[in-house]
Every structure is written in C-alpha cells, then in structure tokens.
mmCIF file of C-alpha atoms in Angstrom:
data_model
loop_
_atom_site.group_PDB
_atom_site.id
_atom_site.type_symbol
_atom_site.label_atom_id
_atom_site.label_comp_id
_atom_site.label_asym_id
_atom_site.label_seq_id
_atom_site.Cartn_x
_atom_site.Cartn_y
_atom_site.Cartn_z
ATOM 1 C CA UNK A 71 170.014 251.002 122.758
ATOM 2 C CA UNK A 72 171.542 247.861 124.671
ATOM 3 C CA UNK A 73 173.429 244.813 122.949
ATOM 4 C CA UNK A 74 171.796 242.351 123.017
ATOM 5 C CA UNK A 75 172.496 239.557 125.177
ATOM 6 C CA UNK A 76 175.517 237.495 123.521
ATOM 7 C CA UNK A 77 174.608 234.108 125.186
ATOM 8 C CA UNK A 78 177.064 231.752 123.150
ATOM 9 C CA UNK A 79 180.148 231.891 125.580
ATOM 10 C CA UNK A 80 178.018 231.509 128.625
ATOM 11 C CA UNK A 81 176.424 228.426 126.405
ATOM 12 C CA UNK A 82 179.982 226.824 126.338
ATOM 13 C CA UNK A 83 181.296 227.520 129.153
ATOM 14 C CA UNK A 84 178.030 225.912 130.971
ATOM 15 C CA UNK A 85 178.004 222.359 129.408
ATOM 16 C CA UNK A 86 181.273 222.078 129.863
ATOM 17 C CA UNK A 87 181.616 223.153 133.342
ATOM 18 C CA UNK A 88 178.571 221.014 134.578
ATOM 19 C CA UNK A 89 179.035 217.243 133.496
ATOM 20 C CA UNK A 90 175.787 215.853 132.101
ATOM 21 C CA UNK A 91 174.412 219.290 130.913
ATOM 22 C CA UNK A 92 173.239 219.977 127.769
ATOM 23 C CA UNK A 93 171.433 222.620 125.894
ATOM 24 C CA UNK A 94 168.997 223.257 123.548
ATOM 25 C CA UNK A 95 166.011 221.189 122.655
ATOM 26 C CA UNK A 96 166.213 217.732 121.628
ATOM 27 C CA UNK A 97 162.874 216.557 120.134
ATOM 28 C CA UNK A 98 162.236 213.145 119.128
ATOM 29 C CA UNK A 99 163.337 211.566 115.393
ATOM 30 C CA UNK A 100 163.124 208.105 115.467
ATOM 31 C CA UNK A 101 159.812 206.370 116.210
ATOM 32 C CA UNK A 102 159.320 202.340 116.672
ATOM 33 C CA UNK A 103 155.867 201.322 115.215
ATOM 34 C CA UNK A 104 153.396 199.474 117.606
ATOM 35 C CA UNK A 105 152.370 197.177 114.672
ATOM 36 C CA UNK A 106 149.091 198.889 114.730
ATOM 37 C CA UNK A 107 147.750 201.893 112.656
ATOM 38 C CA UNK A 108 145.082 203.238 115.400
ATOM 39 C CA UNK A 109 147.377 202.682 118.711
ATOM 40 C CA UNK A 110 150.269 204.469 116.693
ATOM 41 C CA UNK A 111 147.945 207.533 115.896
ATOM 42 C CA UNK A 112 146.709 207.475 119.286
ATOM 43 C CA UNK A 113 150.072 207.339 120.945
ATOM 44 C CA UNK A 114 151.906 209.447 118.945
ATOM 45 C CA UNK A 115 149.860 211.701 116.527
ATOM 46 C CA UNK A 116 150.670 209.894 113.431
ATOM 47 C CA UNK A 117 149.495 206.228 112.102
ATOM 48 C CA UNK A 118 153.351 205.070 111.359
ATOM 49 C CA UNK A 119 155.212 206.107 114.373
ATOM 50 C CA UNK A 120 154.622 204.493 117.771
ATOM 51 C CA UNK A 121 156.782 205.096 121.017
ATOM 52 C CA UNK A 122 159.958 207.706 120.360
ATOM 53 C CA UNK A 123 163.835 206.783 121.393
ATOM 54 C CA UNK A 124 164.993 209.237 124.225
ATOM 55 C CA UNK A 125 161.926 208.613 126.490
ATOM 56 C CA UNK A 126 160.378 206.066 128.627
ATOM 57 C CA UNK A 127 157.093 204.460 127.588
ATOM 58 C CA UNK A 128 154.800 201.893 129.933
ATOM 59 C CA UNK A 129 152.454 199.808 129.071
ATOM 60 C CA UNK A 130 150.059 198.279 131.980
ATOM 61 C CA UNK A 131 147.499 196.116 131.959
ATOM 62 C CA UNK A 132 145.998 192.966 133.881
ATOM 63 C CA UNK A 133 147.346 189.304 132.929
ATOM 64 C CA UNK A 134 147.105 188.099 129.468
ATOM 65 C CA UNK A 135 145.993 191.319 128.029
ATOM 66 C CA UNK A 136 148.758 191.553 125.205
ATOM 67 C CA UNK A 137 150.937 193.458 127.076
ATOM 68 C CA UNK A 138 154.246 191.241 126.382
ATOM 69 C CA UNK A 139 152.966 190.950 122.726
ATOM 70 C CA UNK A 140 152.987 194.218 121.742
ATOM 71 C CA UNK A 141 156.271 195.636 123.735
ATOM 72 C CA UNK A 142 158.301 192.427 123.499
ATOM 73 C CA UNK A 143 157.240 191.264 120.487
ATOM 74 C CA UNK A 144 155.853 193.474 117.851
ATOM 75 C CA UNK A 145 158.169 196.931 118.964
ATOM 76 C CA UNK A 146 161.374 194.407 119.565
ATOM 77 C CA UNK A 147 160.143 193.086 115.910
ATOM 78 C CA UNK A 148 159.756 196.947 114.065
ATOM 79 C CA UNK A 149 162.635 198.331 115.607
ATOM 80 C CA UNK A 150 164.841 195.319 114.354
ATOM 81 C CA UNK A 151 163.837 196.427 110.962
ATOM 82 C CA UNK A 152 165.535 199.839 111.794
ATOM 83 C CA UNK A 153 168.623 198.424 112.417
ATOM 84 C CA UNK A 154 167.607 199.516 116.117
ATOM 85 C CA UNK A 155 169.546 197.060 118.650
ATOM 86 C CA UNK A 156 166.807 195.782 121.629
ATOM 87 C CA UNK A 157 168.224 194.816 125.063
ATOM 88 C CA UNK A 158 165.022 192.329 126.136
ATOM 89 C CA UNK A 159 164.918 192.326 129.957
ATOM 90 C CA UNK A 160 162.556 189.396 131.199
ATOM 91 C CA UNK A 161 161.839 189.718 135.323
ATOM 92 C CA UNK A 162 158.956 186.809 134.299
ATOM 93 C CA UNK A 163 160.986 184.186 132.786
ATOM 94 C CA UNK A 164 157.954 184.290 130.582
ATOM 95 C CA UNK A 165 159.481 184.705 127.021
ATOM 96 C CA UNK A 166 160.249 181.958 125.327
ATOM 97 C CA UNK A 167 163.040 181.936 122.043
ATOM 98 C CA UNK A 168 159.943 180.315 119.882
ATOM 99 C CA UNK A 169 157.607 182.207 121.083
ATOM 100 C CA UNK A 170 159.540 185.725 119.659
ATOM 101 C CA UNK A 171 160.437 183.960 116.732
ATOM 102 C CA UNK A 172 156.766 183.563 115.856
ATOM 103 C CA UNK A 173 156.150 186.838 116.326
ATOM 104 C CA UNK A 174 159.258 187.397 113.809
ATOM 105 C CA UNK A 175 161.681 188.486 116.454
ATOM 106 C CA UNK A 176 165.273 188.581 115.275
ATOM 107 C CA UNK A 177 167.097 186.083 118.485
ATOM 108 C CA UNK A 178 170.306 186.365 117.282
ATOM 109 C CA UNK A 179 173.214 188.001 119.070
ATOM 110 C CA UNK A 180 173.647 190.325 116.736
ATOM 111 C CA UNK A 181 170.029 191.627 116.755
ATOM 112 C CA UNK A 182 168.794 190.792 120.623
ATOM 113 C CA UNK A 183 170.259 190.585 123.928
ATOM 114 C CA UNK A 184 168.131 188.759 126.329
ATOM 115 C CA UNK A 185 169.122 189.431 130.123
ATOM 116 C CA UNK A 186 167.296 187.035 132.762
ATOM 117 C CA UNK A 187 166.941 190.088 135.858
ATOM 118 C CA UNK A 188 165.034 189.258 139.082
ATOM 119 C CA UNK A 189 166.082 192.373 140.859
ATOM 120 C CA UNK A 190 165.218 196.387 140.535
ATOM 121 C CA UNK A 191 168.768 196.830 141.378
ATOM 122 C CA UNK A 192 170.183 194.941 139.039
ATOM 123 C CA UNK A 193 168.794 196.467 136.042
ATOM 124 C CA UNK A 194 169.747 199.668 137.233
ATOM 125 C CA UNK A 195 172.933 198.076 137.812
ATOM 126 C CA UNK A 196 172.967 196.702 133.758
ATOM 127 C CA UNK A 197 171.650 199.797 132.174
ATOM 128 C CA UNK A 198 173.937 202.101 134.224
ATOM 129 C CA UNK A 199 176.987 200.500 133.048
ATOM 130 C CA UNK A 200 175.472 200.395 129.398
ATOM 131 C CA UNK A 201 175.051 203.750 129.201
ATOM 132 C CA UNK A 202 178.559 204.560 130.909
ATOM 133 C CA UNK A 203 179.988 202.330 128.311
ATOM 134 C CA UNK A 204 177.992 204.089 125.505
ATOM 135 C CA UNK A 205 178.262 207.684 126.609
ATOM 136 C CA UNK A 206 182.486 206.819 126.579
ATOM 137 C CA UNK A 207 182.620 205.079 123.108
ATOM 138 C CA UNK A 208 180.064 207.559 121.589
ATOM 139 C CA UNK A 209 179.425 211.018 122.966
ATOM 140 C CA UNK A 210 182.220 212.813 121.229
ATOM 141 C CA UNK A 211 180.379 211.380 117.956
ATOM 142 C CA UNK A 212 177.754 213.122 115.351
ATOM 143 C CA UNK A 213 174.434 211.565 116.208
ATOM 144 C CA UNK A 214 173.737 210.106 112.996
ATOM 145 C CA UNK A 215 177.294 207.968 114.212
ATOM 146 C CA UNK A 216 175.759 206.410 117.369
ATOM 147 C CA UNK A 217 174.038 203.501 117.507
ATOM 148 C CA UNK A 218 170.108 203.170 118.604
ATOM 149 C CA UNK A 219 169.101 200.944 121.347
ATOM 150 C CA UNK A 220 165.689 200.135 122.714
ATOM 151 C CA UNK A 221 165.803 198.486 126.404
ATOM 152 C CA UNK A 222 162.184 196.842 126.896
ATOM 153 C CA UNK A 223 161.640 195.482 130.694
ATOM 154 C CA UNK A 224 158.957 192.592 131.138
ATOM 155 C CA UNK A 225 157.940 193.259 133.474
ATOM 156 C CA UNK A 226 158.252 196.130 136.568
ATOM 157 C CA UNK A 227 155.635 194.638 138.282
ATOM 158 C CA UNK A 228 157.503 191.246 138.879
ATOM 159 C CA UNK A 229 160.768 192.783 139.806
ATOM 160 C CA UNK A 230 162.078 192.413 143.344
ATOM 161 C CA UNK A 231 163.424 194.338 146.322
ATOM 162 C CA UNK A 232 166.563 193.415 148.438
ATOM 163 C CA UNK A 233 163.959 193.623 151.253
ATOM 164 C CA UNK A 234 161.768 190.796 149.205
ATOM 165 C CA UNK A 235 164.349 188.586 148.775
ATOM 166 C CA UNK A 236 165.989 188.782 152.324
ATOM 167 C CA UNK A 237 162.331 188.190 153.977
ATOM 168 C CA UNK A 238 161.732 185.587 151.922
ATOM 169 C CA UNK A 239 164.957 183.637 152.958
ATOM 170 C CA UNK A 240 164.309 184.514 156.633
ATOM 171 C CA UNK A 241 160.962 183.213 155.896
ATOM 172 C CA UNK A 242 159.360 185.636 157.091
ATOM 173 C CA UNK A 243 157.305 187.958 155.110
ATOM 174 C CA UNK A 244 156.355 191.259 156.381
ATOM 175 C CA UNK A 245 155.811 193.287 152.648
ATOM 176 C CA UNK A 246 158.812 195.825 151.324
ATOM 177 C CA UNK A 247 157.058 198.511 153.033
ATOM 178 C CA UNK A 248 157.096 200.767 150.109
ATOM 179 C CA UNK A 249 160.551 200.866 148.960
ATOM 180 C CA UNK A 250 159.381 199.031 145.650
ATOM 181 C CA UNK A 251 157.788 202.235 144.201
ATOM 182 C CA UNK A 252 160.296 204.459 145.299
ATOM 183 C CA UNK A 253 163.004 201.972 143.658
ATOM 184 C CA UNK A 254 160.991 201.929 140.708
ATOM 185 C CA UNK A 255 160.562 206.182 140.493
ATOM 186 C CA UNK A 256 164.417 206.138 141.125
ATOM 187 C CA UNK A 257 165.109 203.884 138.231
ATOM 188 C CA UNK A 258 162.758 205.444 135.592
ATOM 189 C CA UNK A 259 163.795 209.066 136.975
ATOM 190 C CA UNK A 260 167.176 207.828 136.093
ATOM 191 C CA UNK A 261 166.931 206.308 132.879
ATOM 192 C CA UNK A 262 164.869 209.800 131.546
ATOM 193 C CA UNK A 263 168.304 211.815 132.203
ATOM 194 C CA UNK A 264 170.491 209.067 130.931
ATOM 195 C CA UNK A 265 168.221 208.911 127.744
ATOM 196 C CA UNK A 266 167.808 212.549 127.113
ATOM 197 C CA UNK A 267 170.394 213.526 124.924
ATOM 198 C CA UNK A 268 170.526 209.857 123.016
ATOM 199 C CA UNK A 269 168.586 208.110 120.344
ATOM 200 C CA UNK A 270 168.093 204.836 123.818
ATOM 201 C CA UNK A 271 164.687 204.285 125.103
ATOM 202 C CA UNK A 272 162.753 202.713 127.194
ATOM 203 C CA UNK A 273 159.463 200.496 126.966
ATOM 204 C CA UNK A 274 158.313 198.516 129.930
ATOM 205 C CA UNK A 275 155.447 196.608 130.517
ATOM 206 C CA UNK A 276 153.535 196.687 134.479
ATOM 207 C CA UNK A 277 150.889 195.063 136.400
ATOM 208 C CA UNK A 278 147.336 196.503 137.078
ATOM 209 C CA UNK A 279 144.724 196.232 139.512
ATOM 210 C CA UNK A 280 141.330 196.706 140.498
ATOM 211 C CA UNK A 281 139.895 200.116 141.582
ATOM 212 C CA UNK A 282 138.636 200.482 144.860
ATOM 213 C CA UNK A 283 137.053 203.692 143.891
ATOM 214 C CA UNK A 284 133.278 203.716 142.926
ATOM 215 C CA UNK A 285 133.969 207.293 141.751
ATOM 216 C CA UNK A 286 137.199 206.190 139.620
ATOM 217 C CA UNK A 287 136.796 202.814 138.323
ATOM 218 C CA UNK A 288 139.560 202.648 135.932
ATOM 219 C CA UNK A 289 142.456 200.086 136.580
ATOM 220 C CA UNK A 290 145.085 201.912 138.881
ATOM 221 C CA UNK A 291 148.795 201.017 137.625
ATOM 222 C CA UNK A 292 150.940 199.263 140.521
ATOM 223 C CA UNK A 293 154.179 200.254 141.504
ATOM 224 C CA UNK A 294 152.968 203.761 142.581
ATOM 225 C CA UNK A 295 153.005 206.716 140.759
ATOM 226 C CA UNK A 296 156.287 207.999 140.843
ATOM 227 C CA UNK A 297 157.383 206.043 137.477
ATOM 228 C CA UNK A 298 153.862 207.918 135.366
ATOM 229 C CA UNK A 299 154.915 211.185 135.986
ATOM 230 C CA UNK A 300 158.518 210.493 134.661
ATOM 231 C CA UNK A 301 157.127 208.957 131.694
ATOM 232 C CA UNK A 302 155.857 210.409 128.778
ATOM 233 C CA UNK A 303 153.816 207.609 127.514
ATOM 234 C CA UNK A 304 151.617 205.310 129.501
ATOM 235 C CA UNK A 305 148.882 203.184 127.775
ATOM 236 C CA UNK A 306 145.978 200.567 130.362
ATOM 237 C CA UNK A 307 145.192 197.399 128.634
ATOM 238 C CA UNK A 308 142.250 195.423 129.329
ATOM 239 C CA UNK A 309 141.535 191.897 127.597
ATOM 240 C CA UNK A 310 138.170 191.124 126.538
ATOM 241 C CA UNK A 311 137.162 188.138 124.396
ATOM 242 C CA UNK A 312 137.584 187.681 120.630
ATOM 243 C CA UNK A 313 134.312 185.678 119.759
ATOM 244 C CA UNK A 314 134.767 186.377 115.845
ATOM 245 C CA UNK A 315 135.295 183.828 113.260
ATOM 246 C CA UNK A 316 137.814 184.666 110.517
ATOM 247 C CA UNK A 317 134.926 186.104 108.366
ATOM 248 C CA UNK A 318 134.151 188.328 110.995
ATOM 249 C CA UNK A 319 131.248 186.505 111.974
ATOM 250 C CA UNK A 320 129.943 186.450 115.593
ATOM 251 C CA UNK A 321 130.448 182.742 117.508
ATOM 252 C CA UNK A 322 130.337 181.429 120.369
ATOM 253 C CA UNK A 323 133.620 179.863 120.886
ATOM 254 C CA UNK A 324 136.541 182.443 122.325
ATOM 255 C CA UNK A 325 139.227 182.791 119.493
ATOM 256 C CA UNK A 326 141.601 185.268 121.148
ATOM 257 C CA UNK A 327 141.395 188.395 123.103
ATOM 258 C CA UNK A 328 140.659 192.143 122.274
ATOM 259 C CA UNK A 329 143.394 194.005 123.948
ATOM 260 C CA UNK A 330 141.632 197.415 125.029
ATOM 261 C CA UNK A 331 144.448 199.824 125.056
ATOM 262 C CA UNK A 332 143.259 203.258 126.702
ATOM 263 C CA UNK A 333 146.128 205.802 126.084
ATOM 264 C CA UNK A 334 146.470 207.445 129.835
ATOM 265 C CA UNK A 335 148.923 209.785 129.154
ATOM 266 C CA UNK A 336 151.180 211.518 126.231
ATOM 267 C CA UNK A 337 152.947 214.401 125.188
ATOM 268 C CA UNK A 338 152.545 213.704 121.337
ATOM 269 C CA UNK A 339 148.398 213.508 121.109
ATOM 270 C CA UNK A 340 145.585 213.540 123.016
ATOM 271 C CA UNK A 341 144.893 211.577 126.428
ATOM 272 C CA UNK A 342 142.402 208.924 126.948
ATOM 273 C CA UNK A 343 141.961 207.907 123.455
ATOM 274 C CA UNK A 344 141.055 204.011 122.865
ATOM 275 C CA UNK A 345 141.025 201.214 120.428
ATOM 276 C CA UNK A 346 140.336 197.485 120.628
ATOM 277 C CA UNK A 347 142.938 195.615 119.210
ATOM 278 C CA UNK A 348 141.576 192.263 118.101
ATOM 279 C CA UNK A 349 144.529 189.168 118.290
ATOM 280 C CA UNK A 350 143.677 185.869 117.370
ATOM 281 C CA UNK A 351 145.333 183.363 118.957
ATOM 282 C CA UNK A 352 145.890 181.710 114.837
ATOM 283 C CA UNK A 353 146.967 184.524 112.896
ATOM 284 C CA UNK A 354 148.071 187.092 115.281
ATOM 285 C CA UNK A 355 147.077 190.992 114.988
ATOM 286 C CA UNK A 356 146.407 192.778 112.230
ATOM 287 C CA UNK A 357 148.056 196.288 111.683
ATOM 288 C CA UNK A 358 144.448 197.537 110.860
ATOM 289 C CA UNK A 359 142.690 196.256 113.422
ATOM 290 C CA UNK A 360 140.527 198.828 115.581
ATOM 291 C CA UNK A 361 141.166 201.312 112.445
ATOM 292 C CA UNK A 362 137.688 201.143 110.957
ATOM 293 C CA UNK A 363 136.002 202.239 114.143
ATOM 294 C CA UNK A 364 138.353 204.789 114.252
ATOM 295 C CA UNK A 365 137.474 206.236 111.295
ATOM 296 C CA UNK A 366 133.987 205.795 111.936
ATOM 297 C CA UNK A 367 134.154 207.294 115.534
ATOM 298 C CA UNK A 368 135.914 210.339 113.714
ATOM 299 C CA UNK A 369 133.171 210.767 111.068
ATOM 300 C CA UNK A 370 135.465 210.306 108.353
ATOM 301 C CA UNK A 371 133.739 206.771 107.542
ATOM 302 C CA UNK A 372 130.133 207.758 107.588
ATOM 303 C CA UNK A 373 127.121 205.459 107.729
ATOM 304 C CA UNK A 374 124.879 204.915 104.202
ATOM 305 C CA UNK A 375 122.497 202.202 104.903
ATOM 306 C CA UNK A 376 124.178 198.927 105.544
ATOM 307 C CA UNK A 377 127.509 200.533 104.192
ATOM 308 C CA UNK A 378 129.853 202.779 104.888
ATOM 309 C CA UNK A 379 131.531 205.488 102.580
ATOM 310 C CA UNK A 380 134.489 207.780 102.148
ATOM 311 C CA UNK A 381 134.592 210.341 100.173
ATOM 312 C CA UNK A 382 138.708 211.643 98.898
ATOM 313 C CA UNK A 383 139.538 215.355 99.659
ATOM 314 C CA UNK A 384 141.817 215.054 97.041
ATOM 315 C CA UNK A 385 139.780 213.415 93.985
ATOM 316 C CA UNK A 386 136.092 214.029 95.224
ATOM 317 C CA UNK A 387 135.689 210.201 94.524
ATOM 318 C CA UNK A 388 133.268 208.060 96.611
ATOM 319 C CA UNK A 389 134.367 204.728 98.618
ATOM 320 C CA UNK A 390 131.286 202.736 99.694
ATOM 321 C CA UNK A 391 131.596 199.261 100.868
ATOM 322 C CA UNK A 392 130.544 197.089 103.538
ATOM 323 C CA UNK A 393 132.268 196.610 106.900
ATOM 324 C CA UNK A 394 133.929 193.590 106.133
ATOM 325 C CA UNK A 395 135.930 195.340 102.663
ATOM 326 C CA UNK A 396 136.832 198.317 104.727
ATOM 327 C CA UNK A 397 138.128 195.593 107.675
ATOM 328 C CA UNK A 398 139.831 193.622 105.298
ATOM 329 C CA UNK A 399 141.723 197.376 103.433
ATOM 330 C CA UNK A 400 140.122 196.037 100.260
ATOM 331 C CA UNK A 401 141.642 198.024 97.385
ATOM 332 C CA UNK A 402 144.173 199.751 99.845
ATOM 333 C CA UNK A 403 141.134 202.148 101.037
ATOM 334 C CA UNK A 404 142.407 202.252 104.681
ATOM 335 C CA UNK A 405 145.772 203.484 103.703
ATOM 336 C CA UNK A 406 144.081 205.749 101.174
ATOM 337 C CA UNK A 407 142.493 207.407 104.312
ATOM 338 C CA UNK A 408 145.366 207.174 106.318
ATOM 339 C CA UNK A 409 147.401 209.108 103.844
ATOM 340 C CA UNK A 410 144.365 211.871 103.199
ATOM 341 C CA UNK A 411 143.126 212.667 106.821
ATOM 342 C CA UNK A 412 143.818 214.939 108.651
ATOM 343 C CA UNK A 413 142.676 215.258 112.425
ATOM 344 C CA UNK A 414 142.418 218.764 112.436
ATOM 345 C CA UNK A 415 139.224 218.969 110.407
ATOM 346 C CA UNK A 416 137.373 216.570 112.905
ATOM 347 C CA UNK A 417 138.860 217.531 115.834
ATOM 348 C CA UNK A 418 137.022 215.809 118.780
ATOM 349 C CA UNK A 419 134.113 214.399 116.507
ATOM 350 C CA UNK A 420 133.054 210.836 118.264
ATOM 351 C CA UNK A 421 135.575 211.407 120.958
ATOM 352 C CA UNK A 422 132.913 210.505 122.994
ATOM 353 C CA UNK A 423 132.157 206.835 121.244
ATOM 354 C CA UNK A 424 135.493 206.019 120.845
ATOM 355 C CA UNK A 425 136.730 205.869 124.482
ATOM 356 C CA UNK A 426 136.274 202.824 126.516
ATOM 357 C CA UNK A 427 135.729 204.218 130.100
ATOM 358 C CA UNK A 428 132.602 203.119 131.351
ATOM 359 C CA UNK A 429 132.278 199.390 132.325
ATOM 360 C CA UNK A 430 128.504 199.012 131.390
ATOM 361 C CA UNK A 431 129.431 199.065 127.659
ATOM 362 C CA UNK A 432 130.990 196.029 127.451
ATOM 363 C CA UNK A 433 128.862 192.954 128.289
ATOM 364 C CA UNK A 434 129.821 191.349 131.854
ATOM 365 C CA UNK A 435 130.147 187.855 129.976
ATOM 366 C CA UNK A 436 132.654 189.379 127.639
ATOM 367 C CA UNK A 437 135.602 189.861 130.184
ATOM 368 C CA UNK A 438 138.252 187.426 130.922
ATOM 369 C CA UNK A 439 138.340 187.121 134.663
ATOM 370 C CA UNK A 440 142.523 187.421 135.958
ATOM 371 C CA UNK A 441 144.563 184.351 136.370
#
C-alpha cells in the first residue's frame, strides 16, 4: 500500500516561495452588528452578527434610503464598541461630526479617521499603503495580536475618474466611457486579496437606479457589476414613508422613512430575504424593528384572533399579546424568541410574504420620489 501523500513540506515551501500566498481556510470570527435583529439574521444567519471582517460588503440603494445611516453610522457605532478601529471615507462630503455623534459615533482620533476622497484612485492609493503599512508592522504576529479595522466608503457611486475630472476642466464632457466600473471591480477585486488573510473589511455604500426591464423591475446597482461578484454581501434599499405615530398608530403626516433592505446576495444565509426597517426621524431605529413580521412571516408568531402567540420549545409556556407588546419586546419576549428559534424547523415557511419584490404591494402614494 502507498504512503500517503506527506503534504506539509510542499505546504511550506509554497507560502514562502510565492509572496501573498496562504493556505488553509480562513473563515470569518468577528462580526459588526447592523443595529438591527432581522437585517443581522438575514445577512448573516444569526440575529447578533451583521457584516464579517475579511470581506467586502455593499449596501445600495436610491437617495435618502438609510444607506449612510446604517454603514456610517450604526456599523462605525457597533464596531467602536469592539475596540474595532473605522477608517470613514466620505466621497459626498455628506457626513457631518454632529450628525455621527448623534448616532453615538466615537469622532475622536483615537476611535475614527475621517478621510475627505474625491477620487477612485486615491482610495486605492490610501488603503494600499494602509495595508502595506499593516501587513509590515503585523504579519509576523498571532492574530489575536493585530489590530481590527473596518474601512467604510460613502459612497462608490460619487467617486470620480481621472477622465471625469480632466473633462470637466477642459469643459468638455463626453462621459468616462466605462472606465468607472472597471476602476471600481479593480479596487474591490483588490481589497478582497488584501483582506483575506486579516481581521480588515470593507463596507461601502452605492447608488441605484431605475430598471428599464418590465421583466426585471428591481433597482439595478450602478457602477457595473464587476464590484457584486467580488463581494460577498450586497443588500438594495428602498425608502418608503413612515406614517406611524409613536404608538404605532396610522397618520397622515410622514415621520421618517422605512428603509426596505432586500438582501441580494450572501454567502452566510439565504438570498433575497427582506425587512422594513422603520427610522423615525425623532428617535432613530429600533434594533427590533421589522422583527415581529419576521417572526410572523416564519410562523413562529402565529395569529389568535386580534393577538398573536408564542409558544417556548423549551418550557411549553404560552406568549399571547397584541402587536403593539410584541413591537415594543414587552417582557423581553422578542429576545426570548431570538434565543429559542431555530430556522431549521421552519425552513422557507412565509418566504413568500416576507420578500418585498413586487411593486404592487406597496401603495404608489407610499414611495418617496428621488431627489
């Protein structure tokens, strides 16, 4: 009988031959919370873990659809509480210091970097020489010994071409003709090797724009769709209009937005998966927004008259209330569910009420036309 295959020496001799190379598998460990329960499980598989370090998440959507909340504001925010430093790279000169600090973003040096970056260049430029200067000061180290950084880009869809900028000084503006998606695959192609082997991600935020396509309605993502492939996350965002009072009580009068966040694509859970996320413009989301409906969607929260119930796998007990308890995690119920189900059981019950795909489900007066 042969020996088997001693592959250890060939192992070593590889990586070290081949700058760059490594082996074996490197799955993610640390996870950055979205600040919601339902877009967590959807993205991810489990209600307290978000987007992963070591891979490169987008999040598109039209203007004002919560976009810059959730990536620059509530993942900056969770990931502070990790001791997880956040490179913040506006392309918008949109984000204002007060603005993250009501969102309880960390501003100081010490917790943020804020870069001002106009051009695709030159944050390929800034996070090519960050990773140079990391991979030098910490590759000989254990991993528990290197430092975690989260780079979030807002937006893609604003950067700029060389080509932009020197037509618009000639005055004279022809269009890039198409080197802004390739420049755009190139960078996020670029930042999943760099990445790999490292607890540094990436979470960028992108423009949508109306389907042309009877057939295909949904949003298509600008930029091309080089970037998709080399990510492993990509969520669409929509905004509809909040038109709830604090009670939960239908008005008339728009109080913030419902950010429809349609999971496109991920390699931790299943595709096209939706929530609405409400966000009122006073108090700001909710972690357990959209988790109700969820649950309900699932057939885990079941209907009983004007109530609905849970009953525990664990204690056999029964947990009716009204919508408005169950909204409000009255008694801790939600989190009581959260820690008891488990997907497998329902697998694909209400997967078809829970996605938001088709347009004629949501009233026509109920969207909030683009700036």
């Amino acid at each position: 009988m042969a020996k088997p295959f001693d592959v250890s020496k060939f192992r070593k001799s590889i990586t070290k031959s081949v700058p760059g190379l490594s082996s074996g598998f490197r799955d993610p460990d640390t996870w950055i919370s979205t600040g919601n329960y339902t877009l967590n499980k959807l993205l991810s598989g489990d209600f307290n873990k978000g987007i992963p370090l070591g891979k490169v998440t987008v999040f598109a959507g039209e203007s004002g659809a919560g976009k810059s909340f959730i990536c620059s504001g509530n993942l900056v925010r969770e990931a502070q509480k990790q001791g997880i430093f956040c490179v913040l790279i506006d392309s918008e000169n949109a984000l204002d210091e007060a603005w993250l600090k009501a969102l309880d973003v960390d501003t100081s040096e010490n917790a943020l970097l804020k870069l001002n970056v106009a051009m695709i260049d030159e944050v390929a430029k800034v996070i090519s020489e960050f990773m140079k200067d990391y991979k030098a000061t910490y590759a000989d180290k254990e991993e528990e010994d290197r430092p975690k950084v989260l780079f979030v880009i807002d937006s893609l869809g604003m950067m700029l071409t060389p080509t932009d900028v020197d037509q618009f000084t000639k005055g004279d503006m022809k269009g890039d003709l198409g080197r802004k998606p390739k420049a755009l695959t190139a960078l996020v192609r670029n930042c999943v090797n760099m990445f790999g082997d490292y607890n540094v991600g990436l979470v960028a935020t992108n423009h949508t724009y109306a389907s042309q396509d009877m057939f295909d309605p949904d949003d298509k993502i600008s930029g091309g769709q080089g970037f998709i492939y080399a990510s492993s996350i990509v969520v669409a965002m929509r905004k509809l209009k909040l038109k709830e009072d604090e009670d939960g009580n239908k008005i008339s009068e728009v109080k913030g937005i419902r950010a429809a966040c349609k999971v496109m694509k991920t390699r931790f859970a299943k595709p096209f998966e939706s929530v609405q996320i409400k966000i009122p413009y006073e108090t700001g989301m909710n972690p357990y927004s959209g988790l109700v409906e969820f649950f309900e969607a699932k057939e885990v929260l079941k209907k009983s008259g004007n109530s609905l119930e849970y009953t525990s796998k664990i204690t056999g007990e029964v947990i009716k209330m009204f919508r408005k308890p169950w909204n409000l995690n009255k008694d801790n119920a939600l989190d009581l569910i959260m820690k008891e189900w488990d997907d497998v059981e329902v697998d694909g019950n209400g997967q078809e009420e829970l996605n938001i795909q088709e347009q004629d489900i949501i009233p026509e007066d109920e969207y909030i036309e683009n700036e």
